mmCIF file of C-alpha atoms and ligand atoms in Angstrom:
data_model
loop_
_atom_site.group_PDB
_atom_site.id
_atom_site.type_symbol
_atom_site.label_atom_id
_atom_site.label_comp_id
_atom_site.label_asym_id
_atom_site.label_seq_id
_atom_site.Cartn_x
_atom_site.Cartn_y
_atom_site.Cartn_z
ATOM 1 C CA UNK A 1 0.000 0.000 0.000
ATOM 2 C CA UNK A 2 0.996 3.610 -0.309
ATOM 3 C CA UNK A 3 -0.047 6.852 1.298
ATOM 4 C CA UNK A 4 -0.901 9.812 -0.910
ATOM 5 C CA UNK A 5 -1.087 13.243 0.694
ATOM 6 C CA UNK A 6 -2.592 16.447 -0.620
ATOM 7 C CA UNK A 7 -0.891 19.689 0.397
ATOM 8 C CA UNK A 8 -2.265 23.226 0.577
ATOM 9 C CA UNK A 9 -5.920 22.261 0.330
ATOM 10 C CA UNK A 10 -7.488 24.593 2.918
ATOM 11 C CA UNK A 11 -7.226 28.348 2.218
ATOM 12 C CA UNK A 12 -6.503 29.356 5.830
ATOM 13 C CA UNK A 13 -3.651 26.842 6.039
ATOM 14 C CA UNK A 14 -2.220 28.072 2.719
ATOM 15 C CA UNK A 15 -2.233 31.560 4.244
ATOM 16 C CA UNK A 16 -0.574 30.524 7.507
ATOM 17 C CA UNK A 17 2.210 28.795 5.513
ATOM 18 C CA UNK A 18 2.568 31.797 3.200
ATOM 19 C CA UNK A 19 6.079 32.713 4.342
ATOM 20 C CA UNK A 20 7.634 29.360 3.636
ATOM 21 C CA UNK A 21 5.739 28.234 0.580
ATOM 22 C CA UNK A 22 5.218 29.999 -2.675
ATOM 23 C CA UNK A 23 2.444 32.127 -1.328
ATOM 24 C CA UNK A 24 -1.173 32.931 -1.646
ATOM 25 C CA UNK A 25 -4.363 30.986 -2.143
ATOM 26 C CA UNK A 26 -4.607 32.138 -5.731
ATOM 27 C CA UNK A 27 -1.038 30.958 -6.414
ATOM 28 C CA UNK A 28 -1.922 27.587 -4.860
ATOM 29 C CA UNK A 29 -5.013 27.360 -7.043
ATOM 30 C CA UNK A 30 -3.225 28.221 -10.246
ATOM 31 C CA UNK A 31 -0.494 25.682 -9.477
ATOM 32 C CA UNK A 32 -3.122 22.928 -9.349
ATOM 33 C CA UNK A 33 -3.379 20.044 -6.939
ATOM 34 C CA UNK A 34 -0.209 19.390 -4.930
ATOM 35 C CA UNK A 35 0.370 15.840 -3.745
ATOM 36 C CA UNK A 36 3.232 13.806 -2.378
ATOM 37 C CA UNK A 37 3.622 10.271 -1.062
ATOM 38 C CA UNK A 38 4.631 8.528 2.117
ATOM 39 C CA UNK A 39 5.749 4.883 2.112
ATOM 40 C CA UNK A 40 4.094 2.020 3.951
ATOM 41 C CA UNK A 41 6.677 2.414 6.719
ATOM 42 C CA UNK A 42 5.177 5.812 7.557
ATOM 43 C CA UNK A 43 2.211 4.045 9.114
ATOM 44 C CA UNK A 44 1.923 4.138 12.887
ATOM 45 C CA UNK A 45 -0.427 1.548 14.217
ATOM 46 C CA UNK A 46 -3.470 2.887 15.917
ATOM 47 C CA UNK A 47 -2.935 4.531 19.270
ATOM 48 C CA UNK A 48 0.780 3.652 19.446
ATOM 49 C CA UNK A 49 3.041 6.434 20.774
ATOM 50 C CA UNK A 50 4.928 8.688 18.376
ATOM 51 C CA UNK A 51 8.633 9.205 19.062
ATOM 52 C CA UNK A 52 10.039 12.522 17.849
ATOM 53 C CA UNK A 53 13.053 11.757 15.606
ATOM 54 C CA UNK A 54 16.365 13.024 16.959
ATOM 55 C CA UNK A 55 17.163 14.990 13.767
ATOM 56 C CA UNK A 56 14.362 17.535 14.100
ATOM 57 C CA UNK A 57 13.529 20.229 16.635
ATOM 58 C CA UNK A 58 10.145 21.148 15.158
ATOM 59 C CA UNK A 59 7.688 18.382 14.311
ATOM 60 C CA UNK A 60 4.279 19.815 13.434
ATOM 61 C CA UNK A 61 0.901 18.111 13.680
ATOM 62 C CA UNK A 62 -1.356 18.362 10.625
ATOM 63 C CA UNK A 63 -4.739 16.731 11.255
ATOM 64 C CA UNK A 64 -6.385 15.531 8.051
ATOM 65 C CA UNK A 65 -9.370 13.533 6.836
ATOM 66 C CA UNK A 66 -8.154 10.280 5.297
ATOM 67 C CA UNK A 67 -9.863 8.286 2.536
ATOM 68 C CA UNK A 68 -9.428 4.528 2.305
ATOM 69 C CA UNK A 69 -9.268 3.388 -1.329
ATOM 70 C CA UNK A 70 -11.566 0.370 -1.923
ATOM 71 C CA UNK A 71 -10.748 -0.620 -5.506
ATOM 72 C CA UNK A 72 -7.999 -0.264 -8.059
ATOM 73 C CA UNK A 73 -8.265 2.528 -10.593
ATOM 74 C CA UNK A 74 -6.402 4.629 -13.152
ATOM 75 C CA UNK A 75 -7.685 7.643 -15.128
ATOM 76 C CA UNK A 76 -10.745 7.798 -12.874
ATOM 77 C CA UNK A 77 -13.401 10.264 -13.974
ATOM 78 C CA UNK A 78 -14.544 12.695 -11.319
ATOM 79 C CA UNK A 79 -18.166 11.566 -11.547
ATOM 80 C CA UNK A 80 -17.160 7.995 -10.648
ATOM 81 C CA UNK A 81 -14.527 8.945 -8.061
ATOM 82 C CA UNK A 82 -16.873 8.486 -5.093
ATOM 83 C CA UNK A 83 -17.035 4.740 -5.832
ATOM 84 C CA UNK A 84 -13.291 4.397 -5.193
ATOM 85 C CA UNK A 85 -13.361 5.096 -1.459
ATOM 86 C CA UNK A 86 -15.462 3.380 1.150
ATOM 87 C CA UNK A 87 -14.344 4.708 4.506
ATOM 88 C CA UNK A 88 -13.216 8.001 5.961
ATOM 89 C CA UNK A 89 -10.914 8.376 8.913
ATOM 90 C CA UNK A 90 -8.659 10.925 10.504
ATOM 91 C CA UNK A 91 -4.874 10.949 10.591
ATOM 92 C CA UNK A 92 -1.894 13.140 11.342
ATOM 93 C CA UNK A 93 0.536 14.167 8.603
ATOM 94 C CA UNK A 94 3.517 14.676 10.910
ATOM 95 C CA UNK A 95 5.926 17.129 9.312
ATOM 96 C CA UNK A 96 9.471 18.056 10.336
ATOM 97 C CA UNK A 97 8.870 21.727 9.617
ATOM 98 C CA UNK A 98 12.438 22.854 10.200
ATOM 99 C CA UNK A 99 13.765 20.352 7.690
ATOM 100 C CA UNK A 100 10.923 21.025 5.259
ATOM 101 C CA UNK A 101 11.751 24.745 5.248
ATOM 102 C CA UNK A 102 15.418 23.930 4.561
ATOM 103 C CA UNK A 103 14.414 21.621 1.684
ATOM 104 C CA UNK A 104 12.047 24.211 0.204
ATOM 105 C CA UNK A 105 14.824 26.813 0.339
ATOM 106 C CA UNK A 106 17.109 24.403 -1.533
ATOM 107 C CA UNK A 107 14.402 23.552 -4.073
ATOM 108 C CA UNK A 108 14.560 19.903 -3.022
ATOM 109 C CA UNK A 109 11.731 17.360 -2.583
ATOM 110 C CA UNK A 110 10.038 17.095 0.817
ATOM 111 C CA UNK A 111 10.532 13.387 1.515
ATOM 112 C CA UNK A 112 12.966 13.665 4.438
ATOM 113 C CA UNK A 113 10.562 16.010 6.208
ATOM 114 C CA UNK A 114 7.343 14.182 5.348
ATOM 115 C CA UNK A 115 7.919 10.498 4.576
ATOM 116 C CA UNK A 116 9.874 9.380 7.636
ATOM 117 C CA UNK A 117 8.893 6.326 9.678
ATOM 118 C CA UNK A 118 5.661 6.673 11.666
ATOM 119 C CA UNK A 119 4.875 10.095 10.176
ATOM 120 C CA UNK A 120 1.353 8.996 9.196
ATOM 121 C CA UNK A 121 -0.704 7.699 12.116
ATOM 122 C CA UNK A 122 -4.302 6.935 11.190
ATOM 123 C CA UNK A 123 -7.186 6.226 13.516
ATOM 124 C CA UNK A 124 -10.371 4.203 13.180
ATOM 125 C CA UNK A 125 -12.389 4.597 9.974
ATOM 126 C CA UNK A 126 -16.099 5.248 9.551
ATOM 127 C CA UNK A 127 -18.144 4.019 6.575
ATOM 128 C CA UNK A 128 -18.721 7.065 4.380
ATOM 129 C CA UNK A 129 -22.484 6.401 4.447
ATOM 130 C CA UNK A 130 -22.394 7.377 8.135
ATOM 131 C CA UNK A 131 -21.069 10.823 7.222
ATOM 132 C CA UNK A 132 -22.501 13.683 5.249
ATOM 133 C CA UNK A 133 -19.861 14.058 2.551
ATOM 134 C CA UNK A 134 -21.970 16.509 0.523
ATOM 135 C CA UNK A 135 -22.662 18.919 3.400
ATOM 136 C CA UNK A 136 -19.156 18.689 4.798
ATOM 137 C CA UNK A 137 -17.437 16.669 7.499
ATOM 138 C CA UNK A 138 -16.302 18.424 10.628
ATOM 139 C CA UNK A 139 -13.007 17.265 12.141
ATOM 140 C CA UNK A 140 -10.621 18.503 14.794
ATOM 141 C CA UNK A 141 -7.510 17.888 16.843
ATOM 142 C CA UNK A 142 -7.034 18.399 20.548
ATOM 143 C CA UNK A 143 -3.588 18.824 22.067
ATOM 144 C CA UNK A 144 -3.534 18.179 25.802
ATOM 145 C CA UNK A 145 -7.312 18.547 25.906
ATOM 146 C CA UNK A 146 -7.521 21.880 24.043
ATOM 147 C CA UNK A 147 -8.729 22.169 20.445
ATOM 148 C CA UNK A 148 -5.796 23.327 18.295
ATOM 149 C CA UNK A 149 -7.080 22.554 14.774
ATOM 150 C CA UNK A 150 -10.598 22.324 13.437
ATOM 151 C CA UNK A 151 -11.817 22.099 9.885
ATOM 152 C CA UNK A 152 -14.682 21.162 7.644
ATOM 153 C CA UNK A 153 -14.263 19.305 4.376
ATOM 154 C CA UNK A 154 -16.598 21.773 2.635
ATOM 155 C CA UNK A 155 -13.736 24.324 2.866
ATOM 156 C CA UNK A 156 -11.333 22.210 0.798
ATOM 157 C CA UNK A 157 -9.985 23.848 -2.364
ATOM 158 C CA UNK A 158 -10.124 20.424 -4.076
ATOM 159 C CA UNK A 159 -12.885 18.044 -2.945
ATOM 160 C CA UNK A 160 -12.532 14.288 -2.477
ATOM 161 C CA UNK A 161 -13.740 13.447 -5.992
ATOM 162 C CA UNK A 162 -11.386 15.928 -7.633
ATOM 163 C CA UNK A 163 -8.445 14.607 -5.559
ATOM 164 C CA UNK A 164 -9.105 10.983 -6.591
ATOM 165 C CA UNK A 165 -9.644 11.869 -10.231
ATOM 166 C CA UNK A 166 -6.530 14.015 -10.498
ATOM 167 C CA UNK A 167 -4.131 11.767 -8.565
ATOM 168 C CA UNK A 168 -5.242 8.779 -10.651
ATOM 169 C CA UNK A 169 -4.144 10.557 -13.832
ATOM 170 C CA UNK A 170 -0.583 10.143 -12.542
ATOM 171 C CA UNK A 171 -0.547 7.251 -10.082
ATOM 172 C CA UNK A 172 -2.664 4.089 -10.131
ATOM 173 C CA UNK A 173 -4.769 3.814 -7.005
ATOM 174 C CA UNK A 174 -4.894 0.412 -5.383
ATOM 175 C CA UNK A 175 -7.224 -1.052 -2.851
ATOM 176 C CA UNK A 176 -5.912 -0.279 0.643
ATOM 177 C CA UNK A 177 -4.119 2.925 -0.317
ATOM 178 C CA UNK A 178 -4.745 5.892 1.967
ATOM 179 C CA UNK A 179 -5.281 9.464 0.824
ATOM 180 C CA UNK A 180 -4.630 12.313 3.271
ATOM 181 C CA UNK A 181 -6.745 15.219 2.041
ATOM 182 C CA UNK A 182 -5.024 18.267 3.526
ATOM 183 C CA UNK A 183 -4.912 20.103 6.819
ATOM 184 C CA UNK A 184 -6.840 23.148 8.028
ATOM 185 C CA UNK A 185 -5.078 26.030 9.795
ATOM 186 C CA UNK A 186 -3.649 25.733 13.287
ATOM 187 C CA UNK A 187 -0.675 23.457 12.642
ATOM 188 C CA UNK A 188 1.874 23.569 15.426
ATOM 189 C CA UNK A 189 4.755 21.929 17.236
ATOM 190 C CA UNK A 190 4.475 18.769 19.307
ATOM 191 C CA UNK A 191 6.690 18.028 22.287
ATOM 192 C CA UNK A 192 7.434 14.957 24.351
ATOM 193 C CA UNK A 193 4.628 14.542 26.882
ATOM 194 C CA UNK A 194 1.891 15.950 24.619
ATOM 195 C CA UNK A 195 -1.306 13.983 24.012
ATOM 196 C CA UNK A 196 -3.061 14.339 20.640
ATOM 197 C CA UNK A 197 -6.691 13.314 20.110
ATOM 198 C CA UNK A 198 -8.333 13.512 16.682
ATOM 199 C CA UNK A 199 -12.063 13.648 16.044
ATOM 200 C CA UNK A 200 -14.562 13.358 13.220
ATOM 201 C CA UNK A 201 -17.652 15.259 14.291
ATOM 202 C CA UNK A 202 -17.661 14.469 18.042
ATOM 203 C CA UNK A 203 -16.202 10.992 17.834
ATOM 204 C CA UNK A 204 -12.609 10.478 18.952
ATOM 205 C CA UNK A 205 -10.948 8.147 16.443
ATOM 206 C CA UNK A 206 -7.249 8.556 17.176
ATOM 207 C CA UNK A 207 -5.158 9.179 20.281
ATOM 208 C CA UNK A 208 -1.377 9.517 20.251
ATOM 209 C CA UNK A 209 1.056 10.092 23.078
ATOM 210 C CA UNK A 210 4.147 12.043 21.981
ATOM 211 C CA UNK A 211 7.430 10.706 23.354
HETATM 212 MG MG1 MG B 1 -0.523 17.739 5.249
#
């Protein structure tokens, strides 16, 4: 399996990252969908602790809705895209922000900062029929009991169907792949001793102790 991740998909997050990325919401839109991949080894089994790697001083949490791909597909048309995912969950796209900023400055790919081991914990999934995809899915992250990120999928620049259709023009989707769909604003640093809890609507689906 592989993990596909969409970047810069919520306008307020694009704005908060404005200094380190290439800028504004309109620039992000004109550049088209941004995606990158994490390997299978980025998975962190549910509710296991996350150990901050020794080579970074600034790991950020990015809470994201995650789609579970339920059948193989290539060149998927947007109108059929909804048949390619069955379940929706919540995950954290852990990002070594210090290293990512260095890589961006050098014009290099983000892998070291994004694809490292255990950088993609995912919680329990819900069948998409249980959620109101059309109206928007509310999700959030609490750090040490306080809400630090909250978003709604209706605010995405690119919706789930567009993401699946566009990614599949480049990369074949396979059953079991996971698609991280972008983070809302409020990303921030985690430190040893922190507790992260991620929610869809009011249901806690993922809990991670930071070590
Ligand atoms: Mg992300």
